[in-house]
Tab-separated table of C-alpha atoms in Angstrom:
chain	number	residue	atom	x	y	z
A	12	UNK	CA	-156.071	-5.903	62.104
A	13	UNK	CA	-159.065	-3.826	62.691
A	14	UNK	CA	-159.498	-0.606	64.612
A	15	UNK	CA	-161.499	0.493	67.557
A	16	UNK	CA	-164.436	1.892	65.738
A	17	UNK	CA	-163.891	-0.212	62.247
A	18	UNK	CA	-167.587	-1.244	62.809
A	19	UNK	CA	-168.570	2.294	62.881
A	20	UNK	CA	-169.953	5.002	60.144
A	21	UNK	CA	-169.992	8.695	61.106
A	22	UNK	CA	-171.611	11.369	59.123
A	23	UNK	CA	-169.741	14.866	58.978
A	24	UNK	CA	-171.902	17.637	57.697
A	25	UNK	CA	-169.310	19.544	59.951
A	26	UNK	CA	-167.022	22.054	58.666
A	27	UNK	CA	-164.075	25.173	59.613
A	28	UNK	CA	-162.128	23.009	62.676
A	29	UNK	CA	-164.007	21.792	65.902
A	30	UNK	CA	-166.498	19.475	64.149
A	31	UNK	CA	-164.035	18.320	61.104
A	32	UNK	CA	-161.175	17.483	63.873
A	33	UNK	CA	-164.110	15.331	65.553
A	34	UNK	CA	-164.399	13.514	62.419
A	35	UNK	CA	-160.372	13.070	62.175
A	36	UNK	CA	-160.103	12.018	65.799
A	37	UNK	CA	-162.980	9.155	64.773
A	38	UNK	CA	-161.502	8.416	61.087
A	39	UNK	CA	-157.997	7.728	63.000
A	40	UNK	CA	-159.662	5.494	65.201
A	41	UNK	CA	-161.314	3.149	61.698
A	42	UNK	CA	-164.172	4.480	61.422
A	43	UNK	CA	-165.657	5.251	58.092
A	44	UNK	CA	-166.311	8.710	58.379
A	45	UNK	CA	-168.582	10.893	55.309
A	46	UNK	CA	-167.273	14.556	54.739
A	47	UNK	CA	-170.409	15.751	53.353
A	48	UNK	CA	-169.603	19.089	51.421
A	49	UNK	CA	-171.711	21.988	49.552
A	50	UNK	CA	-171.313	21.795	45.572
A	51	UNK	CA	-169.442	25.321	45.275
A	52	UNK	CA	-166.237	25.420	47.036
A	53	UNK	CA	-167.128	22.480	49.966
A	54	UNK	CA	-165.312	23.604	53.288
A	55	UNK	CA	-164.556	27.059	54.333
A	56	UNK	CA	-161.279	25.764	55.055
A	57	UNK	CA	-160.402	24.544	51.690
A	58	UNK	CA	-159.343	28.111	50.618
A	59	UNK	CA	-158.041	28.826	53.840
A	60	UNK	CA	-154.599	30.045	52.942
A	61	UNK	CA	-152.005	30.489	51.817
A	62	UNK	CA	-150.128	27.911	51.903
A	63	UNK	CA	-152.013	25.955	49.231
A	64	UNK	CA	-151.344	22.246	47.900
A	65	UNK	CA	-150.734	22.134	44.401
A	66	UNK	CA	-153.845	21.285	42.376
A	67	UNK	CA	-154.567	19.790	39.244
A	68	UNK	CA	-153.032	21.164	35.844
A	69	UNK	CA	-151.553	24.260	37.638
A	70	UNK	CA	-154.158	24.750	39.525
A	71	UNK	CA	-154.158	25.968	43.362
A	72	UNK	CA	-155.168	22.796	45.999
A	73	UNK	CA	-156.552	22.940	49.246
A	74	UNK	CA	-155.438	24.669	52.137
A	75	UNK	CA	-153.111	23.242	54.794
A	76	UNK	CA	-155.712	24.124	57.248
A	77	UNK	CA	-158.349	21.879	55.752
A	78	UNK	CA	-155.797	18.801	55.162
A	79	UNK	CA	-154.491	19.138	59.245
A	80	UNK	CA	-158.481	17.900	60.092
A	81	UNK	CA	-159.425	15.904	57.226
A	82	UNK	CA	-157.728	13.395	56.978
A	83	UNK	CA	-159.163	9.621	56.724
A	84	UNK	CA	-162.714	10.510	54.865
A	85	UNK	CA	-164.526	10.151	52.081
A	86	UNK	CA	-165.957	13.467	50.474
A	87	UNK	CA	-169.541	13.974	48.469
A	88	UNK	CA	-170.976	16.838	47.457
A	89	UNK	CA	-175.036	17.679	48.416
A	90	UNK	CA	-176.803	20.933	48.192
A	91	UNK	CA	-178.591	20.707	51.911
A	92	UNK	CA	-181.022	23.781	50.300
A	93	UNK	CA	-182.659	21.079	47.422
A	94	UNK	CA	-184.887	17.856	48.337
A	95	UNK	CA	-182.111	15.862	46.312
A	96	UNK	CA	-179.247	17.034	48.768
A	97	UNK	CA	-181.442	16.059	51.664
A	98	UNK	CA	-182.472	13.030	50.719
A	99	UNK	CA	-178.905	11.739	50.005
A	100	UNK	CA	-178.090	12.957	53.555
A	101	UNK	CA	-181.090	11.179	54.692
A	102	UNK	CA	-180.013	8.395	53.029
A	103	UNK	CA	-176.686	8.519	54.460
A	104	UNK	CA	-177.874	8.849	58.002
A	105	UNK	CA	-179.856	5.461	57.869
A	106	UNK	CA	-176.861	3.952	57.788
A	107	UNK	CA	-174.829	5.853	59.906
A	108	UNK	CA	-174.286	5.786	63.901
A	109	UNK	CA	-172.976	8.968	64.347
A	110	UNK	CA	-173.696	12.345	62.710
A	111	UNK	CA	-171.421	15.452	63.167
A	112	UNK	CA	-172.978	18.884	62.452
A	113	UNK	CA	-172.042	22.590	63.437
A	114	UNK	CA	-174.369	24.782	61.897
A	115	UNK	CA	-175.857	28.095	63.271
A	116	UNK	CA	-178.708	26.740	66.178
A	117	UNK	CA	-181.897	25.408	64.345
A	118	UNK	CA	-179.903	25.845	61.023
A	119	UNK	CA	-180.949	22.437	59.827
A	120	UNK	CA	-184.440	22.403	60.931
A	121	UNK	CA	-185.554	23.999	58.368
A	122	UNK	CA	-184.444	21.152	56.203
A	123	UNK	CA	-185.068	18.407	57.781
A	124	UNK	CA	-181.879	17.349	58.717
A	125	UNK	CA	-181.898	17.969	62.806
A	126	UNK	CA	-182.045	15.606	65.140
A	127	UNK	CA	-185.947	15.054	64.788
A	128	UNK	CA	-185.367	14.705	60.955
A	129	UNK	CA	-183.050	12.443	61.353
A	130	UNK	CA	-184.121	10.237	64.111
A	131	UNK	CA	-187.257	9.446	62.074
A	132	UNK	CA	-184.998	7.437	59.558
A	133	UNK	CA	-182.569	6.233	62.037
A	134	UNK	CA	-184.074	5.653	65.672
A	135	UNK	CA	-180.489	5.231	67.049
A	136	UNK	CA	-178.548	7.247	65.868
A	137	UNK	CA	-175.904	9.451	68.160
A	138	UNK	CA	-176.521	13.113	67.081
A	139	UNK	CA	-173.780	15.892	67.988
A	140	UNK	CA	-174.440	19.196	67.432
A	141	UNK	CA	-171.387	21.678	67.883
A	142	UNK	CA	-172.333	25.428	67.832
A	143	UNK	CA	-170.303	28.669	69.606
A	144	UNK	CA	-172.954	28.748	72.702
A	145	UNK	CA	-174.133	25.942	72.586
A	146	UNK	CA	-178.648	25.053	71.575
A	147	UNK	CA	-180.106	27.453	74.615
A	148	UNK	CA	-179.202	31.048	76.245
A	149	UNK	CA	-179.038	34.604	75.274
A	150	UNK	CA	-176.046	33.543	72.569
A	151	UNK	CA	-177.600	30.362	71.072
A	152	UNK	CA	-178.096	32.367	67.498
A	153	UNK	CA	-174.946	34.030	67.451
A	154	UNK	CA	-172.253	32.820	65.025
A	155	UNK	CA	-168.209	32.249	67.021
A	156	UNK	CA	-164.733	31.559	65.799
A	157	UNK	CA	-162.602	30.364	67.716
A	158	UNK	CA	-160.333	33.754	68.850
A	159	UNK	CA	-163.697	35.063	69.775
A	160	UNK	CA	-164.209	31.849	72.248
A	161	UNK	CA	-160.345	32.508	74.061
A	162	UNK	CA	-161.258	36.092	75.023
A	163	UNK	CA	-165.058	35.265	75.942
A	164	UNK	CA	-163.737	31.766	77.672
A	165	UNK	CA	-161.415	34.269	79.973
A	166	UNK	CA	-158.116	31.944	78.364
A	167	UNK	CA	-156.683	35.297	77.330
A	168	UNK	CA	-157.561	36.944	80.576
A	169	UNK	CA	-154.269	34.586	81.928
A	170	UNK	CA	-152.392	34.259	78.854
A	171	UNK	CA	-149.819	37.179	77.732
A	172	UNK	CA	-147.005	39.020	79.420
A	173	UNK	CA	-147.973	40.952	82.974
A	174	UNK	CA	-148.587	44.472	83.037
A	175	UNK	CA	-145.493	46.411	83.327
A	176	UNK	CA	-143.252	44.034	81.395
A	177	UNK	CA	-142.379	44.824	77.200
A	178	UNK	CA	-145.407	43.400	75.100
A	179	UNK	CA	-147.805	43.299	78.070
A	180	UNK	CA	-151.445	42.506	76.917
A	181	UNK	CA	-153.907	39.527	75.817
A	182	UNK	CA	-152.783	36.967	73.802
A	183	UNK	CA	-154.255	33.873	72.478
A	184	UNK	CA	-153.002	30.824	72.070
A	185	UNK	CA	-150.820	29.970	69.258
A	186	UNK	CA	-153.200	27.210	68.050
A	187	UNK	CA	-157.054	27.425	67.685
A	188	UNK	CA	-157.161	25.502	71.034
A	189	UNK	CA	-160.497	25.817	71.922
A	190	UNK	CA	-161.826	24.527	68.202
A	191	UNK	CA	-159.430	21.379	69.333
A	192	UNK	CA	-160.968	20.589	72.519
A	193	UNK	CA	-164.198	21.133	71.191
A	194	UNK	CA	-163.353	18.511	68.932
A	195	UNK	CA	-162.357	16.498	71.597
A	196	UNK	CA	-164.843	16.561	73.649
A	197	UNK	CA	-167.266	16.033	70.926
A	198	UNK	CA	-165.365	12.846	70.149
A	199	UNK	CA	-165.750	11.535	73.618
A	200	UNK	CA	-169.380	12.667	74.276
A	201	UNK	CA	-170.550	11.005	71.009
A	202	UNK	CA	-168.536	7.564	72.183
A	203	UNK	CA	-169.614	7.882	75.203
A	204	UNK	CA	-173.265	8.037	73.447
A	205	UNK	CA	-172.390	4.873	71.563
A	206	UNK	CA	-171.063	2.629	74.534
A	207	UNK	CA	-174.705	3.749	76.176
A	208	UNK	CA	-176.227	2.489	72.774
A	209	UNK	CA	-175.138	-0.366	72.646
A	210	UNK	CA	-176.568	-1.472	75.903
A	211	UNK	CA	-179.778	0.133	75.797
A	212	UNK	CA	-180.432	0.433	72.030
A	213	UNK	CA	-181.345	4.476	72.521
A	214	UNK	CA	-179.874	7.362	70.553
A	215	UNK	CA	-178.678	10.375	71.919
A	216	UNK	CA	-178.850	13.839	71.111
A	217	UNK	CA	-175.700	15.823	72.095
A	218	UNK	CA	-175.356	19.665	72.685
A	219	UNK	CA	-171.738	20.927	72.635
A	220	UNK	CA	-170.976	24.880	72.695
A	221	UNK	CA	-167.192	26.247	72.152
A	222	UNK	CA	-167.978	28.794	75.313
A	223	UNK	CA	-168.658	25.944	77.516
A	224	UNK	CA	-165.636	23.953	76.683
A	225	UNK	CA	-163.390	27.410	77.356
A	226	UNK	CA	-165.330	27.615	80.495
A	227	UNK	CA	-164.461	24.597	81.816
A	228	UNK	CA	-160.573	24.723	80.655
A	229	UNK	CA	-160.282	27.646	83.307
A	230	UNK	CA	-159.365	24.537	85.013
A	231	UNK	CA	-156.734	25.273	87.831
A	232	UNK	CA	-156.955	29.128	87.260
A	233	UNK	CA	-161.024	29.317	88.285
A	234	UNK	CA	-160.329	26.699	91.213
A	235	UNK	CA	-157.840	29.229	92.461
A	236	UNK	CA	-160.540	32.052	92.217
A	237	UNK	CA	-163.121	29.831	94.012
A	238	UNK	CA	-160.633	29.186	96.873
A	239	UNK	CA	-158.984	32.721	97.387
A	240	UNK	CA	-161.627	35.391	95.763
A	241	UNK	CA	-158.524	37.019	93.545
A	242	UNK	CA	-159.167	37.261	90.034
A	243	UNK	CA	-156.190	35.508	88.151
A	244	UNK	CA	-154.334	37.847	85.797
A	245	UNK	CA	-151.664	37.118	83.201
A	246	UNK	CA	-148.432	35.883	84.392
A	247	UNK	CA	-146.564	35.530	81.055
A	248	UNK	CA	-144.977	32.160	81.556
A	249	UNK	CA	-145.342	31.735	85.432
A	250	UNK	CA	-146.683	29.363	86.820
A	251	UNK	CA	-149.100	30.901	89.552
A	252	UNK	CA	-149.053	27.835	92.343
A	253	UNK	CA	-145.586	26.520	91.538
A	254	UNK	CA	-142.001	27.707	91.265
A	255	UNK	CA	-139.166	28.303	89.955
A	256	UNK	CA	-141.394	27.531	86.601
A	257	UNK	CA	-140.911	30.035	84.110
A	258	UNK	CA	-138.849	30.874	80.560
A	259	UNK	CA	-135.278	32.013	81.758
A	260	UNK	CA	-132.816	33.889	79.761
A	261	UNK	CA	-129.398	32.119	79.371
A	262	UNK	CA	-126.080	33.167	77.139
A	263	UNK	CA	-127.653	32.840	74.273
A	264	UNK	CA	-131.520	32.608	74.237
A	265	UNK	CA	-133.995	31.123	76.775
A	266	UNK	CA	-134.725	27.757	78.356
A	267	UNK	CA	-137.874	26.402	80.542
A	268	UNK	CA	-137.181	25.203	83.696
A	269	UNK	CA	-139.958	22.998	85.299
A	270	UNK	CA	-139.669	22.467	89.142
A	271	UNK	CA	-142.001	20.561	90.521
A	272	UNK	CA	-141.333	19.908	94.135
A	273	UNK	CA	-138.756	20.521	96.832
A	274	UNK	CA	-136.896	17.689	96.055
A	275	UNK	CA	-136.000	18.781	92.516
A	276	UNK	CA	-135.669	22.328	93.703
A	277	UNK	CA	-132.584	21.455	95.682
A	278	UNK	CA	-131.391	19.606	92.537
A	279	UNK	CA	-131.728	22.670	90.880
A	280	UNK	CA	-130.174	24.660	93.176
A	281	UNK	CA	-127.122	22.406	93.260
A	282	UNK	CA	-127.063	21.865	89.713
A	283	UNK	CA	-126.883	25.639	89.042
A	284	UNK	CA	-123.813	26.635	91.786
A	285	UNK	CA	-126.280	28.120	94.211
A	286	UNK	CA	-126.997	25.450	96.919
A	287	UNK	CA	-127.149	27.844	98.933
A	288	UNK	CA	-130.748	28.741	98.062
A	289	UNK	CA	-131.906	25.141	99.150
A	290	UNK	CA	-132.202	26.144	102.857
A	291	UNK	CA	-132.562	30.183	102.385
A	292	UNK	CA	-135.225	30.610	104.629
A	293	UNK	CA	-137.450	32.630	102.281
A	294	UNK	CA	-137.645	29.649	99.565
A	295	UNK	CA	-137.615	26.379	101.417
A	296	UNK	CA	-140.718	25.159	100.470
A	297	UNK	CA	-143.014	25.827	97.067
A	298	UNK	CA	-145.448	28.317	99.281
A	299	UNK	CA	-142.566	30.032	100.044
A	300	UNK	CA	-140.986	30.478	96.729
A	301	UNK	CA	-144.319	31.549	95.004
A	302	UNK	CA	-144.399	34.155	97.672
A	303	UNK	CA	-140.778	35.375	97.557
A	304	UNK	CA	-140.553	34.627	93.710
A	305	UNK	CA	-139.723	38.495	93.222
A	306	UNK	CA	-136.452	38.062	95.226
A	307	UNK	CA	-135.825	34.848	93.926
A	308	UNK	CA	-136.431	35.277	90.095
A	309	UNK	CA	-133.038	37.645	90.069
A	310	UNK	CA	-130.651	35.310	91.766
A	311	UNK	CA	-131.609	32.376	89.157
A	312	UNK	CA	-131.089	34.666	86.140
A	313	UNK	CA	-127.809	35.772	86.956
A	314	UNK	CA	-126.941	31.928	87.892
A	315	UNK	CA	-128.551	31.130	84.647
A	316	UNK	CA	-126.408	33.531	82.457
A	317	UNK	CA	-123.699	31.767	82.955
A	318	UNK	CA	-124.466	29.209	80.362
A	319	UNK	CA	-125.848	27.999	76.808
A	320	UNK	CA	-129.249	26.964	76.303
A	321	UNK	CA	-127.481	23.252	75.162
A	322	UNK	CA	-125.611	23.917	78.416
A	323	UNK	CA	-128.084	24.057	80.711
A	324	UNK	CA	-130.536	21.651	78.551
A	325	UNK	CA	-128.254	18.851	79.178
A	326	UNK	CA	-126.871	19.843	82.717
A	327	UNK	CA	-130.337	20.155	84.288
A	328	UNK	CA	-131.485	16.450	82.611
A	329	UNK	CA	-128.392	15.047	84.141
A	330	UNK	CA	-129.480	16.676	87.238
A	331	UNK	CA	-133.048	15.223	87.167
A	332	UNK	CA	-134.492	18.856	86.883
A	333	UNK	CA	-136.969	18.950	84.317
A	334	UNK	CA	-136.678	21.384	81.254
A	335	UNK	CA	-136.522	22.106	77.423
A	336	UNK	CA	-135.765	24.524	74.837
A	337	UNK	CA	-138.343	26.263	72.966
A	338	UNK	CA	-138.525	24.268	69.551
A	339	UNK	CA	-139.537	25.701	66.394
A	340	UNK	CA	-142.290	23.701	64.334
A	341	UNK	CA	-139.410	22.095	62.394
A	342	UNK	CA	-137.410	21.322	65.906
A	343	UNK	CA	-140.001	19.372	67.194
A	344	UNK	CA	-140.244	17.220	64.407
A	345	UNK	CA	-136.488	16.404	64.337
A	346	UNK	CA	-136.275	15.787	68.365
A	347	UNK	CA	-135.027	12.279	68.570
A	348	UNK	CA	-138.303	11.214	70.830
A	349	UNK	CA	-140.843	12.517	68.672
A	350	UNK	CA	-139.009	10.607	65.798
A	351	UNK	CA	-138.758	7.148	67.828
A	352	UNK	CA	-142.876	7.702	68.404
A	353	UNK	CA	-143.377	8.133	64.524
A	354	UNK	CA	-145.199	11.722	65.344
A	355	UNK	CA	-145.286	12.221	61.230
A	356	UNK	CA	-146.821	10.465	58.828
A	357	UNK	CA	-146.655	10.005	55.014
A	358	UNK	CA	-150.017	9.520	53.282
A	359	UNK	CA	-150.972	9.628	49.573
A	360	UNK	CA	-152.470	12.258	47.882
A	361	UNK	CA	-154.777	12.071	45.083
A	362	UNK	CA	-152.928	14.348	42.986
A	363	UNK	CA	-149.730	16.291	44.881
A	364	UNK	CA	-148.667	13.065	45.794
A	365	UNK	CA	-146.810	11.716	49.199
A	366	UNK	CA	-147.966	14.278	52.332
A	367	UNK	CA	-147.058	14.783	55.062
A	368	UNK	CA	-149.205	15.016	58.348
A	369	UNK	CA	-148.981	14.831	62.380
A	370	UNK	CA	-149.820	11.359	63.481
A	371	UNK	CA	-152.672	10.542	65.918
A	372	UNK	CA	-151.059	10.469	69.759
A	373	UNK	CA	-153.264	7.231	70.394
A	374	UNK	CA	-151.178	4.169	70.506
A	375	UNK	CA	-153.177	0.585	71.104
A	376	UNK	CA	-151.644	-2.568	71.563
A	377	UNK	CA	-154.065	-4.523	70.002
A	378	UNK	CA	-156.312	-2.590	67.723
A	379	UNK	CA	-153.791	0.002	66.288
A	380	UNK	CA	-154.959	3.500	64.271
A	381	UNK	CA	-155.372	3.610	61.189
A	382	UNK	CA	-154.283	6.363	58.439
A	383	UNK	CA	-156.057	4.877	55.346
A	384	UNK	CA	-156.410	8.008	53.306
A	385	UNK	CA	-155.560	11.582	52.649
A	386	UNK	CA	-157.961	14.343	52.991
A	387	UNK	CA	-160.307	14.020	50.178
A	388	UNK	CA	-160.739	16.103	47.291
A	389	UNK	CA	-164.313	17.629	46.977
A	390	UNK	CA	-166.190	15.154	45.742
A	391	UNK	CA	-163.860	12.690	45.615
A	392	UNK	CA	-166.060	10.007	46.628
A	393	UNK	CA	-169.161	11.129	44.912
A	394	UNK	CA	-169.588	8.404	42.582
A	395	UNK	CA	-168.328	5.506	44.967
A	396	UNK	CA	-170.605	6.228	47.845
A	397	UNK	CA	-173.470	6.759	45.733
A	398	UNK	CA	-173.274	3.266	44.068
A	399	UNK	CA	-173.336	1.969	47.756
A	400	UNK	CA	-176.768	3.828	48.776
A	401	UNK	CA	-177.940	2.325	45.206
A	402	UNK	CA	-178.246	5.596	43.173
């Protein structure tokens, strides 16, 4: 059966995270994307490490950060500097819809390869060009990773422990986050592109920057400072419009409790042996706990102490009361509902053999995703999609 975008061909001269998990997003989906990849070493994130896969003969593979956005393409190698290297990417792009590049601003001008360049051998195609500050402004030159992006963006300006508590201070986010929905949003823009396409037979040129998409996941936290004028600080694990929503400390480590409403507040309440707070005056409703959360935070952690982690886990679901333990990487991928949803994959590697990787979250009904190869070796394909373009 085929996949959504099975009549699709994307060219990646992307490479590091946001661009390459683009060109993963649209591989999972069937299309049949190109890694394109200097000669000497390919992508940055192939030595990325350790850990390493094992190579050839001894030797050291690639990186686990290159294989976690790589998967599903076909790799060549092309020197982008030489006429030869741009003609095969010319080449490539006349029969491609999509092309997927993140170099510095005007960094492929100079070889023919922007959007101008390539728009002369392919009218319609759907350009995306992912930068740090996007093709325009005061930044456009400057190079950005994304740690860089979090503390520009103003994510680490709300993510860490308050002042005052033990490890106060910035923190970023455990995952490149912003590189991801960069990614994403480059995925949807350049769809988005495509759907227009095909009813109006015009390319599109598409401009995403890294500071942009950490601007606009201030989300919630900017509304807030639209609406009330006070700059949002970090809260550690609070939530700052509802409560009781934090990481609480039980007999023998921590647990997340997630109230969302009155309704499962009392549930709470009753579930933990204080009912009484259901109708104490100074948390009846969610304005009034988020006000009063300094006198209510000590009552529920001396309730809370009372119990087990597995305890309280499986009390508060009984309850209704939404919560979790804090799984490790290896947790998570034994929970019995990430299991049932077949959140790992096995795919076959060229030479280490059977690998594992996270699946795709999309599910379709009729047009499932597809996991048809493992990231590529450099090169890999060299040979095979050169006897397609005829040379």
């Amino acid at each position: 059966m085929a996949s959504p975008l099975s009549h699709l061909r994307v060219l990646d001269l992307s490479r590091i995270l946001a661009g390459p998990f683009c060109g993963q997003i649209l591989a999972d989906l069937g299309a049949d994307v190109i890694k394109v990849e200097r000669p000497e070493g390919g992508d940055d994130t192939r030595g990325w490490g350790p850990p390493f896969l094992p190579g050839a003969d001894g030797d050291r593979g690639d990186a686990g950060y290159f294989l976690a956005c790589n998967r599903g393409k076909r790799s060549i190698r092309a020197d982008l500097a030489t006429p030869k290297g741009q003609a095969l990417v010319k080449a490539l792009a006349a029969r491609s819809d999509i092309v997927l590049e993140n170099y510095k601003t005007g960094g492929l001008a100079k070889f023919g390869l922007d959007y101008e360049g390539l728009k002369a051998v392919k009218p319609d195609i759907v350009y995306c060009s992912i930068t740090g500050f996007g093709q325009d402004g005061p930044r456009a030159s400057q190079a950005a990773y994304d740690f860089m992006i979090q503390a520009m963006g103003g994510l680490m300006s709300v993510t860490g422990e308050a002042d005052g508590f033990p490890g106060a201070g910035p923190q970023k986010v455990g995952v490149p986050v912003v590189d991801l929905m960069t990614g994403m949003y480059a995925a949807i823009a350049v769809l988005a592109a495509i759907a227009r396409r095909d009813e109006t037979g015009q390319g599109e040129y598409i401009d995403i920057g890294m500071l942009d998409v950490a601007v606009g996941s201030l989300c919630n936290q900017a509304q807030n400072y639209f609406v009330s004028g006070k700059t949002p600080m970090r809260a550690g694990n609070r939530h700052p419009n509802i409560q009781p929503q934090d990481v609480f400390p039980c007999a023998d480590g921590h647990v997340v409790i997630v109230v969302g409403n009155d309704g499962q507040y009392a549930k709470f309440c009753e579930a933990i042996g204080r009912p009484e707070l259901i109708e104490d005056a100074r948390f009846l409703t969610n304005g009034d706990r988020v006000r009063n959360l300094d006198q209510l935070m000590p009552e529920l952690i001396a309730a809370l102490s009372a119990d087990t982690m597995k305890g309280w886990v499986a009390r508060l679901e009984s309850a209704g009361v939404p919560c979790a333990p804090i799984n490790t990487v290896p947790d998570v991928l034994a929970d019995p509902q990430v299991r049932h949803r077949e959140m790992l994959v096995h795919l076959d590697h060229p030479v280490s053999g059977r690998l594992a990787m996270l699946a795709s979250p999309m599910r379709f009904r009729n047009a499932p995703v597809a996991y048809r190869r493992a990231p590529p070796l450099l090169g890999e394909h060299d040979k095979e999609i050169l006897a397609e373009l005829g040379l």
